[in-house]
Tab-separated table of C-alpha atoms in Angstrom:
chain	number	residue	atom	x	y	z
W	1	MET	CA	0.000	0.000	0.000
W	2	SER	CA	1.155	3.552	-0.713
W	3	ASP	CA	1.690	6.147	1.985
W	4	ARG	CA	-1.034	8.430	0.664
W	5	LYS	CA	-3.179	10.090	3.304
W	6	ILE	CA	-6.664	8.686	3.753
W	7	LYS	CA	-9.013	11.660	3.994
W	8	ILE	CA	-12.274	10.791	5.712
W	9	CYS	CA	-15.353	12.631	6.897
W	10	PHE	CA	-17.061	10.787	9.774
W	11	LEU	CA	-20.618	12.043	10.232
W	12	HIS	CA	-21.251	11.430	13.911
W	13	PRO	CA	-21.476	13.847	16.880
W	14	TRP	CA	-18.900	11.933	18.933
W	15	ILE	CA	-16.138	12.488	16.382
W	16	LYS	CA	-13.973	15.387	17.536
W	17	ASP	CA	-10.600	14.194	16.203
W	18	ILE	CA	-9.060	11.346	14.237
W	19	ASP	CA	-8.559	9.231	17.367
W	20	ASP	CA	-12.318	9.298	17.991
W	21	ALA	CA	-12.858	8.051	14.440
W	22	LEU	CA	-10.324	5.237	14.817
W	23	LYS	CA	-11.968	4.191	18.101
W	24	LEU	CA	-15.403	3.862	16.531
W	25	LEU	CA	-13.929	1.969	13.585
W	26	CYS	CA	-11.965	-0.253	16.037
W	27	ILE	CA	-8.817	-0.071	13.916
W	28	ARG	CA	-6.336	1.766	16.139
W	29	ASP	CA	-4.040	-1.274	16.163
W	30	MET	CA	-3.889	-1.509	12.359
W	31	PRO	CA	-0.858	-0.035	10.518
W	32	ILE	CA	-3.227	1.702	8.115
W	33	ALA	CA	-4.558	3.834	10.999
W	34	GLU	CA	-1.524	6.145	10.780
W	35	LEU	CA	-2.640	7.307	7.338
W	36	PHE	CA	-6.088	8.583	8.324
W	37	GLU	CA	-6.922	12.267	8.640
W	38	LEU	CA	-10.219	14.139	8.959
W	39	ASP	CA	-11.414	16.282	6.058
W	40	ASP	CA	-15.005	17.521	6.059
W	41	THR	CA	-14.685	19.530	2.829
W	42	PHE	CA	-13.344	17.197	0.135
W	43	PRO	CA	-12.859	13.788	1.747
W	44	ASP	CA	-12.033	10.688	-0.260
W	45	TYR	CA	-14.307	8.625	1.981
W	46	VAL	CA	-17.532	9.624	3.710
W	47	ILE	CA	-18.436	7.461	6.695
W	48	ALA	CA	-22.140	8.071	7.109
W	49	THR	CA	-23.747	6.922	10.341
W	50	ASP	CA	-27.432	6.569	11.177
W	51	TYR	CA	-27.375	10.316	11.892
W	52	VAL	CA	-27.606	10.929	8.124
W	53	ILE	CA	-31.148	9.598	8.435
W	54	SER	CA	-32.251	11.215	11.693
W	55	SER	CA	-30.363	14.497	12.144
W	56	PRO	CA	-30.932	17.493	9.798
W	57	LYS	CA	-27.357	18.660	10.408
W	58	TYR	CA	-25.819	15.414	9.186
W	59	VAL	CA	-28.470	14.815	6.526
W	60	ASN	CA	-27.568	18.140	4.921
W	61	LYS	CA	-23.829	17.515	5.233
W	62	PHE	CA	-24.150	14.108	3.597
W	63	ARG	CA	-26.239	15.549	0.768
W	64	GLN	CA	-23.660	18.270	0.211
W	65	LEU	CA	-20.719	15.879	0.064
W	66	VAL	CA	-22.281	13.061	-1.919
W	67	TRP	CA	-25.223	14.427	-3.882
W	68	HIS	CA	-24.910	18.140	-4.564
W	69	ASN	CA	-21.193	17.908	-5.387
W	70	LYS	CA	-21.405	14.648	-7.309
W	71	HIS	CA	-20.341	16.256	-10.579
W	72	ASP	CA	-17.141	17.601	-9.004
W	73	TYR	CA	-16.078	14.419	-7.242
W	74	ASP	CA	-17.658	11.272	-5.865
W	75	PRO	CA	-16.296	10.062	-2.504
W	76	VAL	CA	-16.524	6.446	-1.428
W	77	ARG	CA	-19.541	5.999	0.843
W	78	ILE	CA	-19.391	3.790	3.924
W	79	PHE	CA	-22.422	3.254	6.132
W	80	TRP	CA	-21.613	2.741	9.824
W	81	THR	CA	-24.234	2.061	12.456
W	82	GLU	CA	-24.586	0.880	16.022
W	83	GLU	CA	-28.359	0.854	15.628
W	84	CYS	CA	-30.652	-1.882	14.346
W	85	ILE	CA	-30.640	-0.607	10.756
W	86	SER	CA	-29.821	-2.409	7.522
W	87	PRO	CA	-27.749	-0.578	4.883
W	88	ASP	CA	-28.977	0.585	1.489
W	89	PHE	CA	-26.410	-0.771	-0.962
W	90	ASN	CA	-27.873	1.288	-3.795
W	91	ILE	CA	-26.596	4.378	-1.985
W	92	PHE	CA	-23.574	3.069	-0.076
W	93	ASP	CA	-20.487	1.302	-1.336
W	94	TYR	CA	-19.781	-0.504	1.930
W	95	ALA	CA	-21.417	-1.057	5.311
W	96	ILE	CA	-20.326	-1.755	8.871
W	97	CYS	CA	-23.494	-3.031	10.496
W	98	TRP	CA	-24.931	-5.483	13.032
W	99	ASN	CA	-26.316	-8.147	10.708
W	100	TRP	CA	-23.818	-10.979	11.135
W	101	LYS	CA	-25.684	-13.177	8.651
W	102	MET	CA	-25.209	-10.640	5.858
W	103	LYS	CA	-22.883	-11.855	3.106
W	104	TYR	CA	-22.558	-9.426	0.237
W	105	LEU	CA	-19.285	-9.901	-1.629
W	106	ASP	CA	-16.706	-7.510	-0.119
W	107	ARG	CA	-19.238	-4.859	0.853
W	108	ALA	CA	-20.376	-5.670	4.425
W	109	ALA	CA	-18.762	-6.563	7.739
W	110	ARG	CA	-19.589	-6.600	11.437
W	111	ILE	CA	-17.564	-5.671	14.510
W	112	PRO	CA	-18.069	-8.169	17.378
W	113	PRO	CA	-20.002	-6.287	20.104
W	114	HIS	CA	-17.393	-6.727	22.861
W	115	ILE	CA	-14.716	-5.385	20.485
W	116	PHE	CA	-16.893	-2.407	19.613
W	117	ILE	CA	-17.400	-1.331	23.237
W	118	GLY	CA	-13.913	-2.485	24.248
W	119	ASP	CA	-12.813	0.874	25.675
W	120	ASN	CA	-15.728	0.789	28.102
W	121	MET	CA	-15.225	-2.782	29.274
W	122	THR	CA	-13.652	-2.387	32.699
W	123	GLU	CA	-13.140	-6.155	32.585
W	124	LYS	CA	-12.306	-8.035	29.374
W	125	THR	CA	-13.029	-11.509	30.730
W	126	ASN	CA	-14.926	-12.833	33.724
W	127	ASN	CA	-12.466	-13.581	36.527
W	128	LEU	CA	-15.127	-13.808	39.230
W	129	THR	CA	-15.080	-17.178	40.988
W	130	PHE	CA	-18.072	-19.037	42.385
W	131	ASP	CA	-16.959	-18.350	45.985
W	132	GLU	CA	-16.475	-14.650	45.248
W	133	ALA	CA	-19.959	-14.529	43.770
W	134	LYS	CA	-21.404	-16.076	46.932
W	135	LYS	CA	-19.634	-13.429	49.015
W	136	ILE	CA	-21.243	-10.693	46.896
W	137	LEU	CA	-24.659	-11.851	48.079
W	138	GLU	CA	-23.489	-12.177	51.674
W	139	ASN	CA	-21.733	-8.812	51.890
W	140	ASP	CA	-23.276	-6.420	49.344
W	141	GLY	CA	-26.962	-6.782	50.086
W	142	ARG	CA	-27.884	-6.446	46.442
W	143	GLY	CA	-31.336	-5.391	45.315
W	144	PHE	CA	-33.477	-7.497	43.016
W	145	CYS	CA	-33.355	-6.045	39.494
W	146	SER	CA	-32.467	-2.876	37.552
W	147	PHE	CA	-34.061	-1.249	34.521
W	148	ILE	CA	-32.072	1.640	32.998
W	149	TYR	CA	-33.592	3.171	29.858
W	150	SER	CA	-34.519	6.569	28.470
W	151	ASN	CA	-36.232	5.659	25.190
W	152	PRO	CA	-40.012	5.160	25.595
W	153	ARG	CA	-40.460	4.154	21.933
W	154	ALA	CA	-38.556	0.863	21.990
W	155	ASN	CA	-40.110	-2.510	21.220
W	156	SER	CA	-42.934	-3.207	23.683
W	157	LYS	CA	-41.203	-6.385	24.932
W	158	ARG	CA	-38.921	-4.250	27.083
W	159	ASP	CA	-41.743	-2.642	29.040
W	160	GLU	CA	-43.570	-5.965	29.248
W	161	LEU	CA	-40.545	-7.465	30.975
W	162	PHE	CA	-40.434	-4.552	33.400
W	163	TYR	CA	-44.095	-4.887	34.395
W	164	ALA	CA	-44.061	-8.689	34.532
W	165	LEU	CA	-40.983	-8.823	36.766
W	166	SER	CA	-42.347	-5.971	38.896
W	167	GLY	CA	-45.306	-8.232	39.624
W	168	TYR	CA	-42.870	-10.595	41.336
W	169	LYS	CA	-40.562	-8.088	43.071
W	170	HIS	CA	-39.794	-4.386	42.890
W	171	VAL	CA	-37.720	-3.519	39.803
W	172	VAL	CA	-35.760	-0.273	40.203
W	173	SER	CA	-35.892	1.989	37.135
W	174	HIS	CA	-32.979	4.436	37.184
W	175	GLY	CA	-33.477	5.849	33.683
W	176	LYS	CA	-35.876	8.538	32.541
W	177	HIS	CA	-38.298	5.976	31.095
W	178	LEU	CA	-40.606	4.436	33.735
W	179	ASN	CA	-38.446	6.033	36.408
W	180	ASN	CA	-39.566	5.092	39.930
W	181	THR	CA	-36.746	6.632	41.970
W	182	GLY	CA	-37.246	10.323	41.239
W	183	LYS	CA	-33.533	10.602	40.402
W	184	ILE	CA	-31.358	10.038	37.327
W	185	ILE	CA	-27.673	10.462	36.434
W	186	ASN	CA	-26.724	13.733	34.705
W	187	ASN	CA	-23.755	14.670	32.482
W	188	ASP	CA	-21.550	15.198	35.524
W	189	ASN	CA	-22.225	11.655	36.718
W	190	LYS	CA	-24.283	13.022	39.616
W	191	TRP	CA	-27.846	12.350	40.713
W	192	CYS	CA	-30.413	14.942	39.708
W	193	GLU	CA	-34.175	15.288	39.463
W	194	VAL	CA	-35.849	13.423	36.596
W	195	ASN	CA	-37.278	16.584	35.068
W	196	GLU	CA	-33.760	18.044	34.703
W	197	GLY	CA	-33.185	15.706	31.749
W	198	LEU	CA	-31.344	12.460	31.294
W	199	GLY	CA	-28.023	13.782	30.055
W	200	ARG	CA	-26.373	10.664	28.653
W	201	GLY	CA	-22.973	12.351	28.777
W	202	GLY	CA	-21.579	10.453	25.799
W	203	LYS	CA	-20.759	6.844	25.078
W	204	VAL	CA	-17.975	6.309	27.622
W	205	THR	CA	-19.641	8.057	30.552
W	206	TRP	CA	-23.026	6.414	30.120
W	207	GLN	CA	-21.867	2.844	29.611
W	208	LYS	CA	-19.495	2.940	32.568
W	209	THR	CA	-22.159	4.567	34.721
W	210	SER	CA	-24.685	1.882	33.772
W	211	ILE	CA	-22.205	-0.779	34.910
W	212	LYS	CA	-21.995	0.875	38.340
W	213	LEU	CA	-25.765	1.061	38.632
W	214	LYS	CA	-26.327	-2.524	37.500
W	215	SER	CA	-23.765	-3.813	40.000
W	216	LEU	CA	-26.197	-2.908	42.805
W	217	TYR	CA	-28.654	-5.628	41.727
W	218	LYS	CA	-28.818	-9.383	41.233
W	219	PHE	CA	-30.514	-9.064	37.846
W	220	SER	CA	-30.628	-6.539	35.030
W	221	ILE	CA	-33.230	-6.215	32.293
W	222	ALA	CA	-31.011	-6.130	29.211
W	223	ALA	CA	-33.485	-5.604	26.377
W	224	GLU	CA	-32.694	-4.085	22.993
W	225	ASN	CA	-34.648	-1.286	21.321
W	226	ALA	CA	-35.415	-3.662	18.469
W	227	GLN	CA	-34.964	-7.260	17.394
W	228	SER	CA	-32.724	-8.333	14.527
W	229	ASP	CA	-30.383	-11.218	13.783
W	230	GLY	CA	-26.943	-10.401	15.155
W	231	TYR	CA	-27.944	-7.119	16.794
W	232	THR	CA	-26.453	-7.352	20.289
W	233	SER	CA	-25.630	-3.967	21.790
W	234	GLU	CA	-23.767	-3.052	24.963
W	235	LYS	CA	-26.763	-3.890	27.175
W	236	LEU	CA	-25.886	-7.566	27.572
W	237	LEU	CA	-22.170	-6.880	27.997
W	238	THR	CA	-22.475	-4.126	30.608
W	239	SER	CA	-24.664	-6.489	32.619
W	240	PHE	CA	-21.975	-9.185	32.441
W	241	ILE	CA	-19.311	-6.727	33.584
W	242	ALA	CA	-21.503	-5.635	36.513
W	243	HIS	CA	-21.669	-9.296	37.646
W	244	THR	CA	-25.412	-9.333	37.481
W	245	VAL	CA	-27.569	-11.880	35.677
W	246	PRO	CA	-28.825	-10.307	32.427
W	247	ILE	CA	-32.448	-10.918	31.455
W	248	TYR	CA	-31.859	-10.569	27.743
W	249	TRP	CA	-34.204	-9.930	24.833
W	250	GLY	CA	-33.209	-8.829	21.340
W	251	ASN	CA	-30.863	-10.853	19.164
W	252	PRO	CA	-32.414	-14.335	18.686
W	253	TYR	CA	-28.893	-15.691	18.099
W	254	ALA	CA	-27.244	-14.130	21.169
W	255	ALA	CA	-26.632	-17.568	22.695
W	256	GLU	CA	-24.516	-18.498	19.665
W	257	GLU	CA	-22.141	-15.653	20.460
W	258	TYR	CA	-22.325	-15.459	24.278
W	259	ASN	CA	-22.437	-18.197	26.894
W	260	PRO	CA	-26.078	-19.285	27.423
W	261	GLU	CA	-25.145	-20.416	30.959
W	262	ALA	CA	-24.448	-16.795	31.922
W	263	PHE	CA	-27.802	-15.140	31.179
W	264	VAL	CA	-31.551	-15.611	31.039
W	265	ASN	CA	-32.397	-15.719	27.344
W	266	CYS	CA	-35.983	-14.608	26.764
W	267	HIS	CA	-35.897	-16.270	23.344
W	268	ASP	CA	-35.806	-19.657	25.102
W	269	TYR	CA	-39.332	-19.136	26.454
W	270	ASP	CA	-42.687	-19.035	24.720
W	271	THR	CA	-44.129	-16.506	27.165
W	272	ILE	CA	-42.926	-13.805	29.540
W	273	ASP	CA	-44.412	-15.853	32.382
W	274	GLY	CA	-41.826	-18.498	31.560
W	275	VAL	CA	-39.079	-15.890	31.853
W	276	VAL	CA	-40.413	-14.718	35.220
W	277	LYS	CA	-40.527	-18.283	36.556
W	278	ARG	CA	-36.887	-18.798	35.529
W	279	VAL	CA	-35.874	-15.569	37.264
W	280	GLN	CA	-37.759	-16.650	40.403
W	281	GLN	CA	-35.879	-19.950	40.375
W	282	ILE	CA	-32.495	-18.208	40.158
W	283	ASP	CA	-33.469	-15.577	42.717
W	284	SER	CA	-34.368	-18.229	45.295
W	285	ASP	CA	-31.178	-20.284	44.749
W	286	ASP	CA	-27.991	-18.459	45.740
W	287	ASP	CA	-25.795	-21.228	44.374
W	288	LEU	CA	-27.473	-21.040	40.976
W	289	TRP	CA	-27.097	-17.255	40.868
W	290	ALA	CA	-23.419	-17.509	41.857
W	291	TYR	CA	-22.878	-20.183	39.214
W	292	MET	CA	-24.323	-17.971	36.463
W	293	VAL	CA	-22.430	-14.767	37.309
W	294	SER	CA	-19.138	-16.695	37.589
W	295	GLN	CA	-19.479	-18.299	34.145
W	296	PRO	CA	-17.211	-17.142	31.285
W	297	TRP	CA	-19.071	-14.693	29.082
W	298	GLN	CA	-18.021	-16.644	26.014
W	299	THR	CA	-17.107	-20.277	25.592
W	300	ARG	CA	-13.734	-21.026	23.998
W	301	GLU	CA	-15.452	-21.815	20.715
W	302	GLN	CA	-17.315	-18.510	20.847
W	303	GLN	CA	-14.093	-16.632	21.604
W	304	ARG	CA	-12.394	-18.189	18.583
W	305	ALA	CA	-15.372	-17.342	16.368
W	306	SER	CA	-15.292	-13.707	17.542
W	307	GLU	CA	-11.545	-13.465	16.935
W	308	GLU	CA	-12.044	-14.809	13.414
W	309	GLU	CA	-14.870	-12.350	12.787
W	310	TYR	CA	-12.713	-9.448	13.924
W	311	GLU	CA	-9.890	-10.575	11.635
W	312	ARG	CA	-12.349	-10.677	8.732
W	313	TYR	CA	-13.453	-7.168	9.640
W	314	LYS	CA	-9.869	-5.853	9.594
W	315	LYS	CA	-9.304	-7.440	6.175
W	316	PHE	CA	-12.527	-5.784	5.036
W	317	ILE	CA	-11.208	-2.381	6.186
W	318	ALA	CA	-7.798	-2.954	4.614
W	319	ASN	CA	-9.436	-3.856	1.307
W	320	ILE	CA	-11.533	-0.685	1.212
W	321	PHE	CA	-8.692	1.731	1.879
W	322	SER	CA	-5.819	-0.017	0.096
W	323	GLN	CA	-7.401	-0.186	-3.360
W	324	PRO	CA	-7.246	2.779	-5.758
W	325	LEU	CA	-10.091	5.230	-5.250
W	326	ASP	CA	-11.357	4.774	-8.795
W	327	LYS	CA	-11.733	1.036	-8.130
W	328	ALA	CA	-13.449	1.335	-4.750
W	329	ALA	CA	-16.956	2.377	-5.817
W	330	ARG	CA	-19.695	-0.252	-5.468
W	331	HIS	CA	-22.925	1.776	-5.310
W	332	THR	CA	-25.561	1.619	-8.011
W	333	GLU	CA	-25.358	3.788	-11.112
W	334	GLY	CA	-27.893	4.379	-13.858
W	335	TRP	CA	-31.106	6.133	-14.806
W	336	PHE	CA	-33.468	4.727	-12.169
W	337	TYR	CA	-30.903	5.261	-9.414
W	338	GLU	CA	-30.150	8.830	-10.450
W	339	ARG	CA	-33.684	9.935	-11.242
W	340	VAL	CA	-35.721	8.024	-8.658
W	341	HIS	CA	-33.997	6.135	-5.839
W	342	ALA	CA	-31.097	8.493	-5.096
W	343	LYS	CA	-33.327	11.527	-5.557
W	344	TRP	CA	-35.764	10.093	-3.011
W	345	PHE	CA	-32.971	9.240	-0.540
W	346	PHE	CA	-31.017	12.485	-0.770
W	347	GLU	CA	-33.827	14.959	-1.232
W	348	GLY	CA	-36.572	13.306	0.783
W	349	LYS	CA	-39.289	15.694	1.951
W	350	SER	CA	-37.393	18.660	0.582
W	351	ALA	CA	-38.471	17.471	-2.874
W	352	LEU	CA	-41.955	18.759	-2.002
W	353	TYR	CA	-40.699	22.317	-1.858
W	354	THR	CA	-40.031	22.609	-5.563
W	355	LYS	CA	-41.074	25.406	-7.873
W	356	LYS	CA	-43.795	23.184	-9.294
W	357	PHE	CA	-45.220	22.463	-5.839
W	358	LEU	CA	-45.166	26.115	-4.787
W	359	THR	CA	-46.798	27.127	-8.056
W	360	ARG	CA	-49.700	24.742	-7.413
W	361	VAL	CA	-50.149	26.155	-3.883
W	362	VAL	CA	-50.278	29.725	-5.192
W	363	ARG	CA	-52.822	28.799	-7.874
W	364	ILE	CA	-55.094	27.163	-5.305
W	365	LEU	CA	-54.910	30.153	-2.947
W	366	LEU	CA	-55.739	32.596	-5.750
W	367	ASP	CA	-58.686	30.576	-7.084
W	368	PRO	CA	-61.631	30.643	-4.581
W	369	LYS	CA	-63.462	27.763	-6.271
W	370	ARG	CA	-60.393	25.549	-6.310
W	371	LEU	CA	-59.559	26.499	-2.705
W	372	TRP	CA	-63.108	25.683	-1.554
W	373	LYS	CA	-62.959	22.321	-3.335
W	374	LYS	CA	-59.680	21.416	-1.557
W	375	LEU	CA	-60.946	22.517	1.865
W	376	LYS	CA	-64.222	20.649	1.399
W	377	HIS	CA	-62.278	17.511	0.533
W	378	ILE	CA	-60.084	17.844	3.629
W	379	PHE	CA	-62.829	18.531	6.163
W	380	THR	CA	-65.611	16.300	4.807
W	381	PRO	CA	-65.868	13.180	7.032
């Protein structure tokens, strides 16, 4: 590979410098990392996160770089997400996503979850012994179960777990959603009133704080916002690190990647009542609880599989950035893409505010009969 600089624009609010970008890409240990530099004006590669869908600031920046300037230059487009979203390969050349079953030539790869949140894992492996786990129950006086969430619009399974388990014992909700303590953690890692706002404080602060909170309880409801094959976020891992038993819902294949002896897998039960009965069994048996929290988080086979996946990911990255720029493009080209699909993706609702649309509005407003006809249509039951 040549020593040319790799100019990237990483569209994500956490990216303040190149080290932040390398952290989120999980490639700081790769030799190629020394060649990266940030360039938000004329980058060779645009790494577009899910913020290019949800945030006007990043939507507009992505449109400017990739769509409005497309006749001047066409950067390589890489979709990166930590959310449960599948990439659009008509728009993007490559994708770093959560779908571990996705096989699409050289265009998609996945970072193993524990590698992705590696900087926030205060423990890399579980060194807690069975006897040490027993002493936790004897000395710490742990509560029953924690629930730490701010998003009220997640899949309903999460709230169902909260209410079902609360019917057995009190579940403490520390987050803004369903809060029953009157207090939450703010940006300064201090307790404040709920109505002062959640204040996540960024990736590092929030994940490490959630570990501290979870460590006060025997169980933790570790439920994803959404369900998709391979989508396992930090929720299961932070529960492991806190030495609490995760009650997990989300990725149906989580037990293929993480030790099924170490957590309650909701996907093993036909009903939530079955999950509650399993939790009751563990809660009433200190030896069983100690056995589960002292289990390795991954079996040896799972560790090897994760190491192999991470090596595949690094080869995927090396392939993208080592090939000549004019050979790196993979996105769709052609009439339908240019005139329909890409126009819909990049322009979205703004396409409504065209000269043609505004002309129609003016004509309706200036024509009483036409205006009355439109209003009658709108308000007639």
